[in-house]
Amino acid sequence: MVAQGEPVNTFGQSAGQPAEAQRSDASKSAGQSAELPAAAPSSPLTSATDADASGCVGTLDIGGTWIRAAVVTPAGEILVRSRRPLPTSEGGRAVVDTCLDALGEARMRIGCHTLERIGVSVTGPVDPRTGKLFTPPNTGPVLAGLELGEALSRAACLEVRVDRDTNAAALGEHRCGSARGTANFVFITVSTGVGGAVMLDGRLIRGADGVAGEIGHICVERGGPRCGCGRRGCVEAIASGPSIARRAEAELRAAEGAELRAAEGFAQTRAVTKSVEGSTAAASVAARAGEAVAAPISSQTSSFSSQASSFSSQTSSPLAERLRSGRPLTGKDVDECAAAGDPHAIRALDAAAAAVAGMCVDMANVFNPERIVVGGSVAITHPDWIARASELVAREALVPANREGIVVPAELGDDVSLVGAAFL
Ligand SMILES: [Zn+2]
């Protein structure tokens, strides 16, 4: 309870309140309420009271586009949520202010005056011990080097726990989703990126620098597509939504290029033939060359005819038509083109499914999990990937790690990190 007359920040904490729940040194220097943004005024959506919200955690999920906030019960239920665009063109202070603004609105909407702490899920890499972000590849420079945990704790006068979004998601699935009741599992998310987390003996593995579990950068195709991390052939460079779109387009362009070269080769050969045929003075030469030239022309004409037919079908393929619209290809475009039978889209999706399945075999061999939970928008859109990966693990993983039905879909959908941040 806040004493009358004390300065109060947007989280209902007294600025002079003991810092027993605070984690970082910075959070102990309370009295920063003057820097806090005012909570957005809003009508309560529910009749939830402070008592209803007892033990609730304020959670934040910072992605490439949005900062989402929620108040989450100890059972993992989201009571209320809000969101703000990630201020990508402003500095780190604007990110912190936007986090507080979004969380303040969520809290005000249900009249929740106290929070146990704040849990933050953010695209990695991040040091969970300090809450400092490194250089997240999917959010531009705005988050690079940001001391997020310290800044939030100082402003909110609350304990703040920050971790990679996949670690938060794994905790969410462990408490409320597909990994309930397991102490050993691997979480994989396939979305705009590919990431993961590993829990062994009931504990997330973090490694020396807190970045263990970045399994999206396992190389599954030597010399494959270039990944954002700089290497080639990472799972992320093959199976993420943007990677699938790039590969489908590359497949189409390669096919078109091959046809164009074949067409040019045919035209050049025909020009040579006409020149030879038109030279009466070289009739004897033509007669001698006839066998050498005519045969290739004959075979190339035949080849061109069949390829021209193929070219014609490709220029009118669903994928080619989408590309002619001039807008960037999306994963959804590829899905729709594959459903319409486009061979390039089908090949790109097949490569993605194979990469995920191969990664699951590696995960089974390396960590011997009870389950491999696969989530993320791309994976959930392709439920057949789950069965394919499960079959491959059963067939190729080492005995006895090759458990039947080991690969299962995630349950919490888009909210997984927002919920899981409550359990950091
Ligand atoms: Zn990579």
Coordinates of C-alpha atoms and ligand atoms in Angstrom, one line a residue:
M1 CA 0.0 0.0 0.0
V2 CA 1.3 3.4 -0.9
A3 CA 1.3 6.0 1.8
Q4 CA -0.6 9.2 1.3
G5 CA 1.4 12.0 -0.1
E6 CA 4.3 9.9 -1.3
P7 CA 5.3 10.2 -5.0
V8 CA 3.8 7.3 -6.9
N9 CA 5.0 6.0 -10.3
T10 CA 2.7 4.5 -12.9
F11 CA 3.1 1.0 -11.3
G12 CA 1.7 2.1 -8.0
Q13 CA 5.0 1.8 -6.2
S14 CA 6.1 4.4 -3.8
A15 CA 9.3 6.0 -4.9
G16 CA 10.5 5.6 -1.4
Q17 CA 9.5 2.0 -1.0
P18 CA 12.1 -0.6 0.0
A19 CA 13.8 -2.1 -3.0
E20 CA 13.5 -5.7 -1.7
A21 CA 12.1 -7.0 -4.9
Q22 CA 14.6 -5.2 -7.1
R23 CA 17.3 -6.9 -8.9
S24 CA 19.8 -4.5 -10.4
D25 CA 21.8 -2.0 -8.5
A26 CA 20.2 0.7 -10.5
S27 CA 16.8 -0.3 -9.3
K28 CA 17.9 0.5 -5.8
S29 CA 18.2 4.2 -6.6
A30 CA 14.5 4.8 -6.5
G31 CA 12.9 8.2 -6.9
Q32 CA 12.8 8.2 -10.7
S33 CA 9.0 8.6 -10.9
A34 CA 9.3 12.1 -12.4
E35 CA 10.8 10.5 -15.6
L36 CA 8.0 8.1 -16.1
P37 CA 5.4 8.7 -18.8
A38 CA 1.9 9.1 -17.7
A39 CA -0.2 6.0 -18.2
A40 CA -2.6 6.4 -21.0
P41 CA -6.1 7.1 -19.7
S42 CA -8.5 4.3 -20.5
S43 CA -11.7 2.8 -19.2
P44 CA -11.4 -0.4 -17.3
L45 CA -12.2 -3.4 -19.6
T46 CA -13.0 -5.7 -16.7
S47 CA -14.0 -5.4 -13.1
A48 CA -10.7 -6.9 -12.0
T49 CA -9.5 -5.5 -8.7
D50 CA -6.1 -5.4 -7.1
A51 CA -7.1 -8.5 -5.2
D52 CA -8.0 -10.3 -8.4
A53 CA -4.6 -9.4 -9.8
S54 CA -2.7 -10.6 -6.7
G55 CA 0.7 -12.1 -7.7
C56 CA 0.4 -10.9 -11.2
V57 CA 3.4 -10.1 -13.3
G58 CA 3.6 -7.3 -15.9
T59 CA 5.0 -8.7 -19.1
L60 CA 6.5 -7.2 -22.2
D61 CA 7.3 -8.8 -25.5
I62 CA 9.5 -6.6 -27.6
G63 CA 9.5 -7.7 -31.3
G64 CA 10.7 -6.2 -34.5
T65 CA 7.5 -4.1 -35.0
W66 CA 5.6 -4.0 -31.7
I67 CA 6.1 -3.7 -28.0
R68 CA 3.3 -5.8 -26.5
A69 CA 2.4 -5.6 -22.8
A70 CA 0.2 -7.7 -20.6
V71 CA -0.8 -8.4 -17.0
V72 CA -0.4 -12.1 -16.4
T73 CA -1.8 -14.2 -13.5
P74 CA 0.4 -16.8 -11.7
A75 CA -1.5 -19.4 -13.6
G76 CA -0.5 -17.9 -16.9
E77 CA -3.7 -16.2 -17.8
I78 CA -3.5 -12.9 -19.6
L79 CA -5.9 -10.4 -17.8
V80 CA -5.3 -7.5 -20.2
R81 CA -3.0 -6.5 -22.9
S82 CA -1.9 -3.4 -24.9
R83 CA 0.7 -2.6 -27.5
R84 CA 2.7 0.2 -29.0
P85 CA 4.8 0.4 -32.2
L86 CA 8.5 -0.1 -31.5
P87 CA 10.1 3.3 -31.9
T88 CA 12.7 2.1 -34.3
S89 CA 14.0 5.6 -35.2
E90 CA 14.4 6.9 -31.7
G91 CA 16.9 6.1 -29.0
G92 CA 16.9 3.5 -26.3
R93 CA 15.2 5.9 -23.9
A94 CA 12.2 6.0 -26.2
V95 CA 12.1 2.2 -26.1
V96 CA 12.0 2.2 -22.3
D97 CA 9.4 4.9 -22.2
T98 CA 7.2 3.0 -24.7
C99 CA 7.5 -0.2 -22.6
L100 CA 6.4 1.7 -19.5
D101 CA 3.6 3.4 -21.4
A102 CA 2.2 0.2 -22.8
L103 CA 2.5 -1.6 -19.4
G104 CA 1.0 1.4 -17.6
E105 CA -2.0 1.3 -19.9
A106 CA -2.6 -2.4 -19.4
R107 CA -2.4 -2.0 -15.6
M108 CA -4.7 0.9 -15.6
R109 CA -7.3 -0.8 -17.7
I110 CA -7.9 -3.4 -15.1
G111 CA -7.2 -1.2 -12.1
C112 CA -4.2 -3.3 -11.1
H113 CA -2.1 -1.2 -8.8
T114 CA 0.6 -3.7 -7.9
L115 CA 2.7 -6.1 -9.8
E116 CA 5.1 -8.7 -8.5
R117 CA 7.7 -7.8 -11.1
I118 CA 8.2 -7.2 -14.8
G119 CA 9.2 -10.0 -17.2
V120 CA 10.5 -8.9 -20.5
S121 CA 10.8 -11.1 -23.6
V122 CA 13.0 -9.6 -26.3
T123 CA 14.5 -10.8 -29.5
G124 CA 18.0 -12.0 -28.6
P125 CA 20.8 -12.1 -28.0
V126 CA 20.5 -10.7 -24.4
D127 CA 22.4 -11.2 -21.2
P128 CA 19.7 -12.5 -18.8
R129 CA 21.9 -11.7 -15.8
T130 CA 22.0 -8.0 -16.5
G131 CA 19.2 -7.5 -18.9
K132 CA 21.6 -5.9 -21.4
L133 CA 20.8 -6.4 -25.1
F134 CA 23.5 -7.1 -27.6
T135 CA 22.8 -6.6 -31.2
P136 CA 19.5 -8.1 -32.1
P137 CA 19.5 -8.8 -35.9
N138 CA 15.8 -8.3 -36.4
T139 CA 15.1 -4.9 -34.7
G140 CA 17.7 -2.6 -36.2
P141 CA 20.2 -0.6 -34.1
V142 CA 17.7 0.8 -31.7
L143 CA 18.1 -2.0 -29.1
A144 CA 21.8 -2.6 -29.6
G145 CA 23.6 -2.2 -26.3
L146 CA 20.5 -1.1 -24.4
E147 CA 20.7 -1.7 -20.7
L148 CA 17.0 -2.6 -20.7
G149 CA 16.7 -4.4 -17.4
E150 CA 18.5 -1.6 -15.5
A151 CA 16.6 1.2 -17.2
L152 CA 13.2 -0.4 -16.6
S153 CA 13.9 -1.4 -13.1
R154 CA 15.1 2.1 -12.2
A155 CA 12.0 3.7 -13.7
A156 CA 9.4 1.3 -12.4
C157 CA 11.0 0.6 -9.0
L158 CA 10.3 -3.1 -9.6
E159 CA 12.4 -6.2 -10.1
V160 CA 12.8 -6.7 -13.9
R161 CA 13.8 -9.9 -15.5
V162 CA 14.8 -9.9 -19.2
D163 CA 15.5 -12.8 -21.4
R164 CA 15.5 -13.9 -25.0
D165 CA 12.0 -14.4 -26.5
T166 CA 12.6 -18.1 -27.1
N167 CA 13.5 -18.7 -23.5
A168 CA 10.4 -16.9 -22.4
A169 CA 8.4 -19.0 -24.9
A170 CA 9.9 -22.2 -23.7
L171 CA 8.9 -21.4 -20.1
G172 CA 5.4 -20.5 -21.3
E173 CA 5.0 -23.9 -23.1
H174 CA 6.5 -25.6 -20.0
R175 CA 4.0 -24.1 -17.6
C176 CA 0.9 -23.8 -19.8
G177 CA 1.5 -25.5 -23.1
S178 CA 2.8 -28.6 -24.9
A179 CA 5.8 -29.1 -22.6
R180 CA 3.7 -29.4 -19.4
G181 CA 5.0 -32.2 -17.3
T182 CA 8.3 -32.5 -19.0
A183 CA 11.7 -31.7 -17.6
N184 CA 13.6 -32.2 -20.8
F185 CA 12.5 -30.6 -24.0
V186 CA 13.6 -28.4 -26.9
F187 CA 11.5 -25.5 -28.1
I188 CA 11.8 -24.5 -31.7
T189 CA 10.1 -21.5 -33.3
V190 CA 10.0 -21.0 -37.0
S191 CA 8.7 -17.5 -37.9
T192 CA 10.4 -14.5 -39.4
G193 CA 13.5 -16.1 -37.8
V194 CA 14.3 -19.5 -36.4
G195 CA 15.2 -19.8 -32.8
G196 CA 14.9 -22.1 -29.8
A197 CA 15.5 -22.9 -26.2
V198 CA 16.5 -26.0 -24.4
M199 CA 15.4 -27.2 -21.0
L200 CA 17.3 -30.1 -19.4
D201 CA 16.5 -31.5 -16.0
G202 CA 13.9 -28.7 -15.5
R203 CA 16.3 -25.8 -16.1
L204 CA 16.8 -23.7 -19.2
I205 CA 20.4 -24.0 -20.4
R206 CA 22.0 -20.6 -20.9
G207 CA 25.7 -21.2 -21.4
A208 CA 28.6 -19.0 -20.5
D209 CA 27.1 -15.9 -22.0
G210 CA 23.5 -16.6 -21.7
V211 CA 23.0 -17.2 -25.4
A212 CA 22.8 -21.0 -25.5
G213 CA 20.0 -22.4 -27.5
E214 CA 20.3 -20.2 -30.7
I215 CA 19.6 -23.3 -32.7
G216 CA 18.3 -21.4 -35.7
H217 CA 21.9 -21.0 -36.7
I218 CA 22.8 -24.6 -37.0
C219 CA 24.2 -25.2 -40.5
V220 CA 22.1 -27.8 -42.4
E221 CA 23.2 -27.0 -45.9
R222 CA 26.8 -26.3 -46.6
G223 CA 27.2 -23.5 -49.1
G224 CA 23.4 -22.8 -48.8
P225 CA 21.7 -19.4 -48.7
R226 CA 23.5 -16.6 -46.8
C227 CA 22.1 -16.2 -43.3
G228 CA 21.7 -12.9 -41.4
C229 CA 24.4 -14.1 -39.0
G230 CA 27.0 -14.2 -41.9
R231 CA 27.2 -17.9 -42.4
R232 CA 25.6 -20.0 -45.1
G233 CA 23.1 -22.7 -44.9
C234 CA 21.7 -22.0 -41.4
V235 CA 18.2 -23.4 -40.7
E236 CA 17.1 -19.7 -40.4
A237 CA 18.4 -19.0 -43.9
I238 CA 16.2 -21.8 -45.3
A239 CA 13.1 -22.2 -43.2
S240 CA 12.1 -18.7 -41.9
G241 CA 9.3 -17.0 -43.7
P242 CA 11.4 -14.4 -45.5
S243 CA 14.0 -17.1 -46.4
I244 CA 11.3 -19.3 -48.0
A245 CA 10.1 -16.3 -50.1
R246 CA 13.7 -15.6 -51.2
R247 CA 14.3 -19.2 -52.1
A248 CA 11.1 -19.5 -54.1
E249 CA 12.0 -16.4 -56.1
A250 CA 15.6 -17.6 -56.6
E251 CA 14.3 -20.9 -57.9
L252 CA 12.0 -19.2 -60.4
R253 CA 14.8 -16.7 -61.5
A254 CA 17.2 -19.6 -62.0
A255 CA 14.7 -21.5 -64.1
E256 CA 14.0 -18.4 -66.2
G257 CA 17.7 -17.7 -66.6
A258 CA 18.3 -21.2 -67.8
E259 CA 15.5 -20.9 -70.3
L260 CA 16.8 -17.6 -71.5
R261 CA 20.2 -19.0 -72.0
A262 CA 18.8 -21.9 -73.9
A263 CA 16.7 -19.6 -76.1
E264 CA 19.8 -17.4 -76.9
G265 CA 21.8 -20.4 -77.7
F266 CA 19.2 -21.6 -80.1
A267 CA 18.9 -18.2 -81.8
Q268 CA 22.7 -18.0 -82.3
T269 CA 22.9 -21.5 -83.7
R270 CA 20.1 -20.8 -86.1
A271 CA 21.8 -17.6 -87.3
V272 CA 24.9 -19.6 -88.0
T273 CA 22.9 -22.2 -90.0
K274 CA 21.2 -19.5 -92.1
S275 CA 24.6 -18.0 -92.9
V276 CA 25.9 -21.3 -93.9
E277 CA 22.8 -22.2 -96.0
G278 CA 22.9 -18.8 -97.8
S279 CA 26.5 -19.2 -99.0
T280 CA 26.3 -20.9 -102.4
A281 CA 30.1 -20.4 -102.7
A282 CA 30.5 -22.5 -99.7
A283 CA 28.2 -25.3 -100.8
S284 CA 30.9 -27.9 -100.5
V285 CA 31.9 -26.6 -97.1
A286 CA 28.3 -26.6 -96.0
A287 CA 27.9 -30.1 -97.3
R288 CA 30.9 -31.2 -95.2
A289 CA 29.7 -29.2 -92.2
G290 CA 26.2 -30.3 -92.6
E291 CA 26.5 -33.4 -90.5
A292 CA 28.3 -31.5 -87.7
V293 CA 26.0 -28.5 -87.6
A294 CA 22.6 -30.0 -88.5
A295 CA 22.7 -32.6 -85.8
P296 CA 23.2 -30.1 -83.0
I297 CA 20.5 -27.8 -84.5
S298 CA 18.1 -30.6 -84.7
S299 CA 18.7 -31.6 -81.1
Q300 CA 18.7 -28.0 -79.9
T301 CA 15.5 -27.3 -81.8
S302 CA 13.9 -30.2 -80.1
S303 CA 15.3 -29.1 -76.7
F304 CA 14.2 -25.5 -77.2
S305 CA 10.7 -26.6 -78.2
S306 CA 10.3 -28.5 -75.0
Q307 CA 11.9 -25.7 -72.9
A308 CA 9.9 -23.0 -74.6
S309 CA 6.8 -24.9 -73.6
S310 CA 8.2 -25.0 -70.0
F311 CA 9.2 -21.3 -70.2
S312 CA 5.7 -20.4 -71.3
S313 CA 4.2 -22.3 -68.4
Q314 CA 6.7 -20.6 -65.9
T315 CA 6.0 -17.1 -67.0
S316 CA 2.4 -17.7 -66.3
S317 CA 3.1 -19.7 -63.1
P318 CA 1.4 -18.4 -59.9
L319 CA 4.8 -17.3 -58.5
A320 CA 5.8 -15.4 -61.6
E321 CA 2.4 -13.6 -61.7
R322 CA 2.9 -12.6 -58.0
L323 CA 6.4 -11.2 -58.8
R324 CA 5.1 -9.2 -61.7
S325 CA 2.9 -7.3 -59.3
G326 CA 6.1 -5.6 -58.1
R327 CA 5.6 -6.1 -54.4
P328 CA 7.9 -8.2 -52.3
L329 CA 7.0 -11.9 -52.1
T330 CA 5.8 -13.1 -48.7
G331 CA 5.7 -16.5 -47.1
K332 CA 1.9 -16.4 -47.6
D333 CA 2.4 -15.9 -51.3
V334 CA 4.6 -18.9 -51.4
D335 CA 2.0 -21.0 -49.6
E336 CA -0.7 -20.0 -52.0
C337 CA 1.4 -20.6 -55.0
A338 CA 2.5 -24.0 -53.7
A339 CA -1.2 -24.9 -53.2
A340 CA -1.8 -23.9 -56.8
G341 CA 1.0 -26.3 -57.9
D342 CA 3.9 -23.9 -58.5
P343 CA 7.0 -26.1 -58.6
H344 CA 9.4 -23.4 -57.3
A345 CA 7.2 -22.6 -54.3
I346 CA 6.8 -26.3 -53.6
R347 CA 10.6 -26.8 -53.7
A348 CA 11.2 -23.8 -51.4
L349 CA 8.7 -25.2 -48.8
D350 CA 10.1 -28.7 -49.1
A351 CA 13.6 -27.4 -48.4
A352 CA 12.3 -25.6 -45.4
A353 CA 10.5 -28.6 -44.0
A354 CA 13.6 -30.8 -44.6
A355 CA 15.8 -28.2 -42.7
V356 CA 13.4 -28.2 -39.7
A357 CA 13.2 -32.0 -39.7
G358 CA 16.9 -32.4 -39.9
M359 CA 17.4 -29.9 -37.0
C360 CA 15.0 -32.0 -34.9
V361 CA 17.1 -35.1 -35.5
D362 CA 20.1 -33.2 -34.3
M363 CA 18.3 -31.9 -31.3
A364 CA 17.2 -35.4 -30.4
N365 CA 20.7 -36.7 -30.7
V366 CA 22.4 -33.9 -28.8
F367 CA 19.9 -33.3 -26.0
N368 CA 17.8 -36.5 -25.7
P369 CA 14.6 -34.6 -25.0
E370 CA 11.3 -36.0 -24.1
R371 CA 9.6 -33.7 -26.5
I372 CA 10.5 -31.2 -29.2
V373 CA 7.9 -28.4 -29.3
V374 CA 7.7 -26.6 -32.6
G375 CA 5.9 -23.2 -32.7
G376 CA 6.1 -20.0 -34.6
S377 CA 3.8 -18.7 -37.4
V378 CA 5.5 -20.5 -40.2
A379 CA 5.6 -23.9 -38.5
I380 CA 2.0 -23.7 -37.3
T381 CA 0.9 -22.9 -40.8
H382 CA 2.5 -26.1 -42.0
P383 CA 1.3 -28.9 -39.6
D384 CA 2.7 -31.5 -42.0
W385 CA 6.2 -30.4 -41.0
I386 CA 5.5 -31.7 -37.5
A387 CA 4.7 -35.2 -38.7
R388 CA 7.6 -35.2 -41.1
A389 CA 10.1 -34.2 -38.4
S390 CA 8.7 -36.7 -36.0
E391 CA 9.0 -39.5 -38.6
L392 CA 12.6 -38.4 -39.4
V393 CA 13.6 -38.4 -35.7
A394 CA 12.1 -41.9 -35.3
R395 CA 14.0 -43.1 -38.4
E396 CA 17.3 -41.4 -38.0
A397 CA 18.0 -40.3 -34.4
L398 CA 20.2 -42.5 -32.3
V399 CA 18.5 -45.2 -30.3
P400 CA 16.9 -44.6 -27.7
A401 CA 16.7 -40.9 -28.4
N402 CA 14.5 -41.7 -31.4
R403 CA 11.2 -41.6 -29.5
E404 CA 8.0 -42.0 -31.4
G405 CA 5.9 -38.8 -31.8
I406 CA 8.6 -36.7 -30.1
V407 CA 7.9 -33.6 -32.2
V408 CA 4.7 -31.8 -31.2
P409 CA 3.1 -28.4 -32.1
A410 CA 3.3 -25.6 -29.6
E411 CA 0.0 -24.6 -28.0
L412 CA 0.2 -21.0 -26.9
G413 CA 0.4 -19.3 -30.4
D414 CA 1.3 -15.7 -30.6
D415 CA 1.0 -15.1 -26.9
V416 CA 3.7 -17.7 -25.9
S417 CA 6.4 -15.2 -25.1
L418 CA 4.1 -12.7 -23.5
V419 CA 2.8 -15.4 -21.2
G420 CA 6.2 -17.0 -20.7
A421 CA 7.8 -13.7 -19.6
A422 CA 5.8 -14.0 -16.4
F423 CA 7.8 -17.2 -15.5
L424 CA 11.3 -15.8 -16.1
Ligands
ZN1 ZN 22.8 -18.1 -39.2

